[in-house]
Coordinates of C-alpha atoms in Angstrom, one line a residue:
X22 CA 42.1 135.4 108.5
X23 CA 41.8 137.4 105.0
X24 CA 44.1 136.7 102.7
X25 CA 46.5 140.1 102.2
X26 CA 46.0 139.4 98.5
X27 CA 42.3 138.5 97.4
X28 CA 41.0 137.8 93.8
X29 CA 41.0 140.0 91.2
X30 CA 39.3 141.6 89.6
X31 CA 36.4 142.0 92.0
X32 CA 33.9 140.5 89.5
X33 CA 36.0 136.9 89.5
X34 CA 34.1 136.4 93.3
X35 CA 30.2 137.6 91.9
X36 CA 27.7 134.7 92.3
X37 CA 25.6 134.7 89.0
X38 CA 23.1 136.5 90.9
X39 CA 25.2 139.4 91.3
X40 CA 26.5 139.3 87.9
X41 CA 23.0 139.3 86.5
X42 CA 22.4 142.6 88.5
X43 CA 25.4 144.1 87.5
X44 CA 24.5 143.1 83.9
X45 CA 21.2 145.2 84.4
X46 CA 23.4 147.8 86.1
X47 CA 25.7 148.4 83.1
X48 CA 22.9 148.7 80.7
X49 CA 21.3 151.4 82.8
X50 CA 25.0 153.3 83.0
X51 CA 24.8 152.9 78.6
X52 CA 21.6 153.5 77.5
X53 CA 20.2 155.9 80.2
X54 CA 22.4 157.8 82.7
X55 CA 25.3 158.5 80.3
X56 CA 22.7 160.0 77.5
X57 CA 21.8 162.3 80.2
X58 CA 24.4 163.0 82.4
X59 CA 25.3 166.0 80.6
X60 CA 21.8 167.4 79.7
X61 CA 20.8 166.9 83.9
X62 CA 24.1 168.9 84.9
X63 CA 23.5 171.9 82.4
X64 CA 19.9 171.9 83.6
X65 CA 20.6 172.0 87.2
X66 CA 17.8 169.3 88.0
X67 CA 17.5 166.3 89.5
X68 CA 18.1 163.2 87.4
X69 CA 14.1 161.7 87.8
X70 CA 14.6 159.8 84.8
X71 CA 17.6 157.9 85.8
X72 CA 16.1 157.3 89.3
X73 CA 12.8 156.3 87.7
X74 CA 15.0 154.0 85.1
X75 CA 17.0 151.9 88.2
X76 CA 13.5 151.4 90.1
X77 CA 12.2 149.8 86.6
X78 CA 15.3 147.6 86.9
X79 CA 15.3 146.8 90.4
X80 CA 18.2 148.6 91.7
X81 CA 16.2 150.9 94.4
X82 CA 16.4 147.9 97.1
X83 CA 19.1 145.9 96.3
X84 CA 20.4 145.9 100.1
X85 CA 16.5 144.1 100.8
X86 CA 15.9 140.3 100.8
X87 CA 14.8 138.7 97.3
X88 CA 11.5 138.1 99.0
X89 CA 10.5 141.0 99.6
X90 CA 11.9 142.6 96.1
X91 CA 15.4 143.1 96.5
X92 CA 18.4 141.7 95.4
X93 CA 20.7 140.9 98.7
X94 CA 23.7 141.9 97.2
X95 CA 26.9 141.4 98.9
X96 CA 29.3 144.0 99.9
X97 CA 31.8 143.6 96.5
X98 CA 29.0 143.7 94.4
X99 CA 27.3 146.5 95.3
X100 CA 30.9 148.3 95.0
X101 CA 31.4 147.0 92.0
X102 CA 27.5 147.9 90.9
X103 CA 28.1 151.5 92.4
X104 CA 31.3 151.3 90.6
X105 CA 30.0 150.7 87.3
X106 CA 27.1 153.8 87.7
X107 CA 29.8 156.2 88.7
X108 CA 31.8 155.9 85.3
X109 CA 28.8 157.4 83.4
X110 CA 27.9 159.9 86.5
X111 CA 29.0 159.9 90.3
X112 CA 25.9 162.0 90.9
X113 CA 23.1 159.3 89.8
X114 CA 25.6 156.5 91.6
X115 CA 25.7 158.9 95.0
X116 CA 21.7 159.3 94.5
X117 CA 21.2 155.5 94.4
X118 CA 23.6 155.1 97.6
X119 CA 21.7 156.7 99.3
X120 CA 18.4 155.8 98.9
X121 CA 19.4 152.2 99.4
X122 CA 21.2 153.0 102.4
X123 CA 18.0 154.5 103.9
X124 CA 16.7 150.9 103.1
X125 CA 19.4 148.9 104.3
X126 CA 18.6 151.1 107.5
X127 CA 15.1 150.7 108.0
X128 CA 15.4 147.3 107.1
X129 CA 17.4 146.5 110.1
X130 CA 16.4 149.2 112.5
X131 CA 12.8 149.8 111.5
X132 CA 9.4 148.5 113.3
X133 CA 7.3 146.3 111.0
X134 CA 4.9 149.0 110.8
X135 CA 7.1 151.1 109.5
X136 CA 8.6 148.5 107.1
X137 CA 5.2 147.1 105.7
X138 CA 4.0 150.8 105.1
X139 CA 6.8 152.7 103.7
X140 CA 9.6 149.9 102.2
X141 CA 7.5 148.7 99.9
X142 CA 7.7 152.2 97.8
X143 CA 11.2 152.8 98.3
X144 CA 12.4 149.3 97.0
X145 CA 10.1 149.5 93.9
X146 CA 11.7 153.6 93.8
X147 CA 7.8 154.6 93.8
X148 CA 9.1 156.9 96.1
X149 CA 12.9 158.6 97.2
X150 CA 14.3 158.8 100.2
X151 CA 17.2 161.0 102.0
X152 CA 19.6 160.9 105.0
X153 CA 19.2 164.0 107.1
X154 CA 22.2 164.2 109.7
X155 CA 24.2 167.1 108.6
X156 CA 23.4 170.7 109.5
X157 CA 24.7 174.2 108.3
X158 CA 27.1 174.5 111.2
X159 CA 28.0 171.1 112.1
X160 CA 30.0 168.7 109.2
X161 CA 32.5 166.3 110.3
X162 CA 31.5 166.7 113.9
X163 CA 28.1 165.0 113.2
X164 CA 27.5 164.2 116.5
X165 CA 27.1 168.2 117.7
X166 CA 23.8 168.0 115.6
X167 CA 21.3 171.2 117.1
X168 CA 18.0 170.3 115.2
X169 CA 15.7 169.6 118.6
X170 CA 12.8 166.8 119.0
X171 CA 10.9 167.8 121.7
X172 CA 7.8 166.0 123.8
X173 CA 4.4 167.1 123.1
X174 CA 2.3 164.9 125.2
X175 CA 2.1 162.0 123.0
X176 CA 3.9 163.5 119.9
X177 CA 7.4 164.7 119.1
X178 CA 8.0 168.4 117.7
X179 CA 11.1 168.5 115.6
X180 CA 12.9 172.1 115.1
X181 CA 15.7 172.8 113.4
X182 CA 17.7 172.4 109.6
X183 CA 19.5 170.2 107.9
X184 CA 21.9 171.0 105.3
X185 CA 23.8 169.1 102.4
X186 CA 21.0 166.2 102.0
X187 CA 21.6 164.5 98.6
X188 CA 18.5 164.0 96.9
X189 CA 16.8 166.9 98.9
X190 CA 15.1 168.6 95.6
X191 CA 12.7 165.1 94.8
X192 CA 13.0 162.9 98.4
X193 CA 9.5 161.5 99.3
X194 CA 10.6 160.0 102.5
X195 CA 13.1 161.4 105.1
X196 CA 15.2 159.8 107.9
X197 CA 15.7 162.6 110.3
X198 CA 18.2 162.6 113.0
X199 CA 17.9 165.1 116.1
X200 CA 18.8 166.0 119.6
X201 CA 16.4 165.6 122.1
X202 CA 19.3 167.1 125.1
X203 CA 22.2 168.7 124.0
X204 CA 24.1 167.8 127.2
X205 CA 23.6 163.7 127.0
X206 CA 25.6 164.0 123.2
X207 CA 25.5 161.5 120.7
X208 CA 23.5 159.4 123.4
X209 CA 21.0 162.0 123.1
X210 CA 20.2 161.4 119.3
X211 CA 17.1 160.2 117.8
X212 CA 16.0 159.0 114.6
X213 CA 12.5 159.8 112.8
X214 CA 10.5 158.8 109.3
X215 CA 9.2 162.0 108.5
X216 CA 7.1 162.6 105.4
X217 CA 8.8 165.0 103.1
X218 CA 5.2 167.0 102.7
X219 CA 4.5 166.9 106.2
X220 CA 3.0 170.3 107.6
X221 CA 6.2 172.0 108.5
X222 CA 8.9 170.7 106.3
X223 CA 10.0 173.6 104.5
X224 CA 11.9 172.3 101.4
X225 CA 15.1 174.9 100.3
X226 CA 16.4 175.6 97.1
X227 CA 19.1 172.8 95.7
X228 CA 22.9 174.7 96.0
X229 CA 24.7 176.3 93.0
X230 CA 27.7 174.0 93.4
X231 CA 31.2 173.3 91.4
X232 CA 29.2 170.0 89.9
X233 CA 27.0 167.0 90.4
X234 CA 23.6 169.2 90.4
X235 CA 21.6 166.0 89.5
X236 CA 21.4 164.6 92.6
X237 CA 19.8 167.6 93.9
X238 CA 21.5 168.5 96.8
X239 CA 19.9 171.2 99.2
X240 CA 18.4 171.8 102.9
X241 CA 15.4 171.6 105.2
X242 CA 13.8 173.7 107.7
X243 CA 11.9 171.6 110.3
X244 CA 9.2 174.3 111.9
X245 CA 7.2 172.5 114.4
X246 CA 6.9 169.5 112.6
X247 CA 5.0 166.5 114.8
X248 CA 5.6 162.7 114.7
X249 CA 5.1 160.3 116.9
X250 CA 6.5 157.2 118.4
X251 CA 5.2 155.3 115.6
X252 CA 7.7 157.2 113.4
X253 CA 10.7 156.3 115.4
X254 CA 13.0 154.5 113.0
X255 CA 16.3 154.6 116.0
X256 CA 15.3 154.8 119.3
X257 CA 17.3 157.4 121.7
X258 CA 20.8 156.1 122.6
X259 CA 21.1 153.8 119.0
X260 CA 20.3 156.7 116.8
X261 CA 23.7 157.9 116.2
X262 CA 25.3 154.6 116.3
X263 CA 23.1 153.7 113.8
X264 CA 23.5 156.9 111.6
X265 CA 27.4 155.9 111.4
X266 CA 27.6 151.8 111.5
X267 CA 27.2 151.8 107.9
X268 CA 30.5 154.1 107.3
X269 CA 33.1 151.8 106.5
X270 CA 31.2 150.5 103.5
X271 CA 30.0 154.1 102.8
X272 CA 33.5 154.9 102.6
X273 CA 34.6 152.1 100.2
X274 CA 31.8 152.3 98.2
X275 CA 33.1 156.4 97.1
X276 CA 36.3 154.5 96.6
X277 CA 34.5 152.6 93.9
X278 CA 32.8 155.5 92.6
X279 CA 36.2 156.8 92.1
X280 CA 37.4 154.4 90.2
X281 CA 34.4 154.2 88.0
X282 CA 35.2 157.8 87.2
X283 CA 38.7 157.6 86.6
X284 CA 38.9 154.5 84.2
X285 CA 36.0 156.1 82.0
X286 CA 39.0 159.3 82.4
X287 CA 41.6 157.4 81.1
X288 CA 39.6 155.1 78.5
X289 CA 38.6 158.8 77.0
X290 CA 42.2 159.6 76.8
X291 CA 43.4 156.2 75.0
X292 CA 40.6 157.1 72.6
X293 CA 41.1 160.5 71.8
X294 CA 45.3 160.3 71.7
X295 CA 45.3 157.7 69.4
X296 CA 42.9 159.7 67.4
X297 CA 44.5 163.2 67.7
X298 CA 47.9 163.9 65.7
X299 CA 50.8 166.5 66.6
X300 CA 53.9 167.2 64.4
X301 CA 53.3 164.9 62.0
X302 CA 52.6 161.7 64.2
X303 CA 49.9 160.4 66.8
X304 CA 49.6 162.2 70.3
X305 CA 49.9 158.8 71.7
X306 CA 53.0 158.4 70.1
X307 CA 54.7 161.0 72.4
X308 CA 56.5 159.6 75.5
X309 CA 55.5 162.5 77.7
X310 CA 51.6 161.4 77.2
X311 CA 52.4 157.9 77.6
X312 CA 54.1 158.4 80.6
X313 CA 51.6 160.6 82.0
X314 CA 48.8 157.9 81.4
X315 CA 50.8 155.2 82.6
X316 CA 51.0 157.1 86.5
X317 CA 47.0 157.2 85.5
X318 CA 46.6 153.4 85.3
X319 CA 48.9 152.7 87.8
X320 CA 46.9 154.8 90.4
X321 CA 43.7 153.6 88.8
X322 CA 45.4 149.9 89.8
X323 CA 46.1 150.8 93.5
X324 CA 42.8 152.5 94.0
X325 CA 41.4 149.3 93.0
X326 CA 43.2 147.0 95.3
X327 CA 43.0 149.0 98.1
X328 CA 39.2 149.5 98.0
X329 CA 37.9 145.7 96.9
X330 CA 40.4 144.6 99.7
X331 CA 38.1 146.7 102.0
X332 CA 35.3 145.1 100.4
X333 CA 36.3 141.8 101.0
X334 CA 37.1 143.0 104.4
X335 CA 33.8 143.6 105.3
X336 CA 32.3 140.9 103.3
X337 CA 34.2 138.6 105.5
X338 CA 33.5 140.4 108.8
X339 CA 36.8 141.5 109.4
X340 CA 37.7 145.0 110.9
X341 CA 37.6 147.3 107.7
X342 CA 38.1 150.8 109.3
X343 CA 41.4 151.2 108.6
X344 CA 41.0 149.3 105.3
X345 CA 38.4 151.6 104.2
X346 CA 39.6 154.7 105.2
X347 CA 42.8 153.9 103.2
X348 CA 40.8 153.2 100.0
X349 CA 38.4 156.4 100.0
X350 CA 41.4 158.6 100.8
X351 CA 43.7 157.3 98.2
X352 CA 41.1 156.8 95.5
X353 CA 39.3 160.1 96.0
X354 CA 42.9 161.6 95.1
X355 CA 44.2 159.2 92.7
X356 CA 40.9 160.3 90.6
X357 CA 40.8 164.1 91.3
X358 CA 44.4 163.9 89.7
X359 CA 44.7 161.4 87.3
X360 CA 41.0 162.7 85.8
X361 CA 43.0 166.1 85.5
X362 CA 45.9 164.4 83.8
X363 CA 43.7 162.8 81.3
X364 CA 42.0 166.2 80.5
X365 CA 45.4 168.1 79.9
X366 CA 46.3 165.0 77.3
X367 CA 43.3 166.2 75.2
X368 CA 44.3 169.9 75.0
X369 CA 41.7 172.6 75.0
X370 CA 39.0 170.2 73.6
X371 CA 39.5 168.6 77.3
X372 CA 37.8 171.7 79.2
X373 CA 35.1 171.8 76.7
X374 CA 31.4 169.9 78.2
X375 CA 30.1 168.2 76.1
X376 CA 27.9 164.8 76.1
X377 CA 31.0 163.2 74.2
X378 CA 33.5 164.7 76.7
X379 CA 32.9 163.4 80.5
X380 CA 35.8 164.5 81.9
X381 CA 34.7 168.2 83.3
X382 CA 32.3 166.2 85.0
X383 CA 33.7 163.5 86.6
X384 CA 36.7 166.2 87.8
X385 CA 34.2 168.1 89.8
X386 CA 32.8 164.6 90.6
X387 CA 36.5 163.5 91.9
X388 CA 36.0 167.0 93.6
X389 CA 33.1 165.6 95.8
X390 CA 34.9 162.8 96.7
X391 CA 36.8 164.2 98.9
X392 CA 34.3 165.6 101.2
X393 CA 31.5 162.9 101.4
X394 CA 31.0 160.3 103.9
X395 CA 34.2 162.1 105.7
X396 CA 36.6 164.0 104.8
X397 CA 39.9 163.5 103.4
X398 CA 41.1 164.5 106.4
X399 CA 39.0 162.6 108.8
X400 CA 39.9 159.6 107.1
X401 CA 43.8 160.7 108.3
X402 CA 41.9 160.9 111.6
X403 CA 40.8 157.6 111.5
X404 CA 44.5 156.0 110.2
X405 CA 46.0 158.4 112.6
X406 CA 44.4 156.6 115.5
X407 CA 45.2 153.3 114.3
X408 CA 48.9 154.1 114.2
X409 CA 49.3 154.8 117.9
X410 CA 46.7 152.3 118.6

């Protein structure tokens, strides 16, 4: 059994291992991503350098064995690393996640081939990957997927597009999921390693969207593009299994995002109330901005809780679905209010972007919470079901 209460904070249960990552991890958040977090979401581009900076510093495999490069972190500690990345920017924290997850996956579903030609490059981030399940008309109902694989003789012909792919702009290396016979559903799903170059893969333009630009989300058009059986990274019948036996830690790890974005939120405020004066005393002195912070760091507390207890969940083995869906949902609206809260304490100089002001940022950030790796309202799906379990 887990314990209802488990220790905390989350970094009390790190081996020195872990902790030495997440010492690396903070440094990168410092001196890299939060210098350029601004600069890369005026820009509109893709955040290379940060990428670039956590392959340098061995955080591109850290779901792979120490022997072959990676770290084998454990389930709090990559929350807590993921954590830690999102308080400088939840788009270079969401780029990483998903690139490792692509590793994680091949890793336990791919052939050896596969693994001894194309893991090498993502664990050193020599090359980026992406997770291509979602299409422009199918989004929570991920199973309804239309892109096609079709037989060739002895190759595959993949038709079709794929929409909201993080990392889409820069990804080397693609994990494709398609239909091979719309009537046999999700048991009809396939999985392919397809070359991001590859004759046919028709790269679209990255979206205008509210925020989080560096990760460089966008589409692909597949026109005829051929694989083969050599490229099968989930075989028909485990594809989409595969595709969503990952999503409970998915799901807590945007619940650590969100905190990372909401205590950088509220550590801004402290800063800049005690700094600011009103009527002839501090803006922190004022009982209405106290108060409001105080609802701030209580959330920022509960959002905690609830999403390393899921971590721990899982760490342990136990059955986190509920656990997790709790801790995304909560967290993803604890932030997109409290961060709002925190911005209405500084005034007008709140709405302004700047690279001293990450609040504009991490709102539309708290934003994108809400929608990825389910929806707020699937996760109500998902506790729904439990209830009447």
């Amino acid at each position: 059994m887990v314990p209802a209460f488990l220790p905390f904070p989350p970094d009390a249960t790190l081996t020195p291992d872990e902790q030495a990552v997440l010492d690396r991890v903070t440094a990168l958040a410092r001196d890299v991503i939060e210098p350029g977090a601004e600069g890369w979401e005026l820009d509109r581009r893709f955040a290379r350098e940060a990428f670039e900076a956590a392959g340098a510093a061995g955080l591109t495999g850290v779901l792979a064995p120490r022997d072959q490069g990676g770290e084998s972190l454990g389930t709090v500690a990559l929350a807590r690393m993921f954590e830690e990345i999102a308080s400088a920017d939840l788009a270079v924290s969401f780029i990483l996640v998903v690139h490792n997850n692509l590793v994680g996956n091949m890793m336990r579903n791919g052939t050896e081939a596969m693994k001894a030609e194309v893991l090498p490059d993502l664990i050193a981030g020599r090359r980026l990957g992406a997770f291509l399940l979602t299409e422009p008309d199918f989004g929570s109902d991920a199973a309804a997927i239309g892109c096609r694989a079709t037989r060739d003789g002895n190759t595959w012909v993949i038709d079709g597009r794929k929409a909201w792919v993080t990392n889409a702009s820069d990804a080397d290396v693609l994990s494709v999921y398609a239909q091979i016979d719309p009537a046999l559903g999700h048991r009809g799903i396939i999985a392919f390693i397809v070359d991001a170059n590859a004759p046919g893969v028709v790269r679209e333009e990255p979206y205008e969207m509210l925020g989080a630009h560096a990760m460089g989300t966008g589409g692909f058009r597949f026109e005829g593009v051929r694989v083969t059986d050599e490229d099968v990274l989930v075989p028909l019948g485990s594809a989409f299994r595969a595709a969503m036996e990952g999503i409970d830690l998915a799901r807590v790890v945007v619940g650590a995002m969100c905190c990372g974005m909401l205590q950088k939120g509220l550590d801004v405020a402290l800063d800049r109330t005690a700094d600011r004066h009103l009527f002839g005393s501090s803006v922190a002195d004022k009982q209405g901005i106290q108060w409001m912070l105080a609802d701030v760091a209580t959330d920022l507390e509960a959002s905690r809780l609830l999403t390393y207890r899921a971590a721990r969940l899982l760490a342990d083995g136990g059955d986190a679905t509920m656990a997790a869906a709790h801790a995304k949902k909560f967290a993803a609206r604890a932030a997109q209010k409290g961060l709002a809260d925190c911005m209405q304490t500084l005034g007008a100089a709140g709405f302004r972007r700047d690279p001293g002001n990450p609040l504009p940022r991490h709102l539309a950030g708290a934003r994108l919470s809400h929608y990825i790796d389910g929806t707020t309202e699937i996760q109500n799906v998902v506790i729904a079901r439990r209830l009447w379990a």
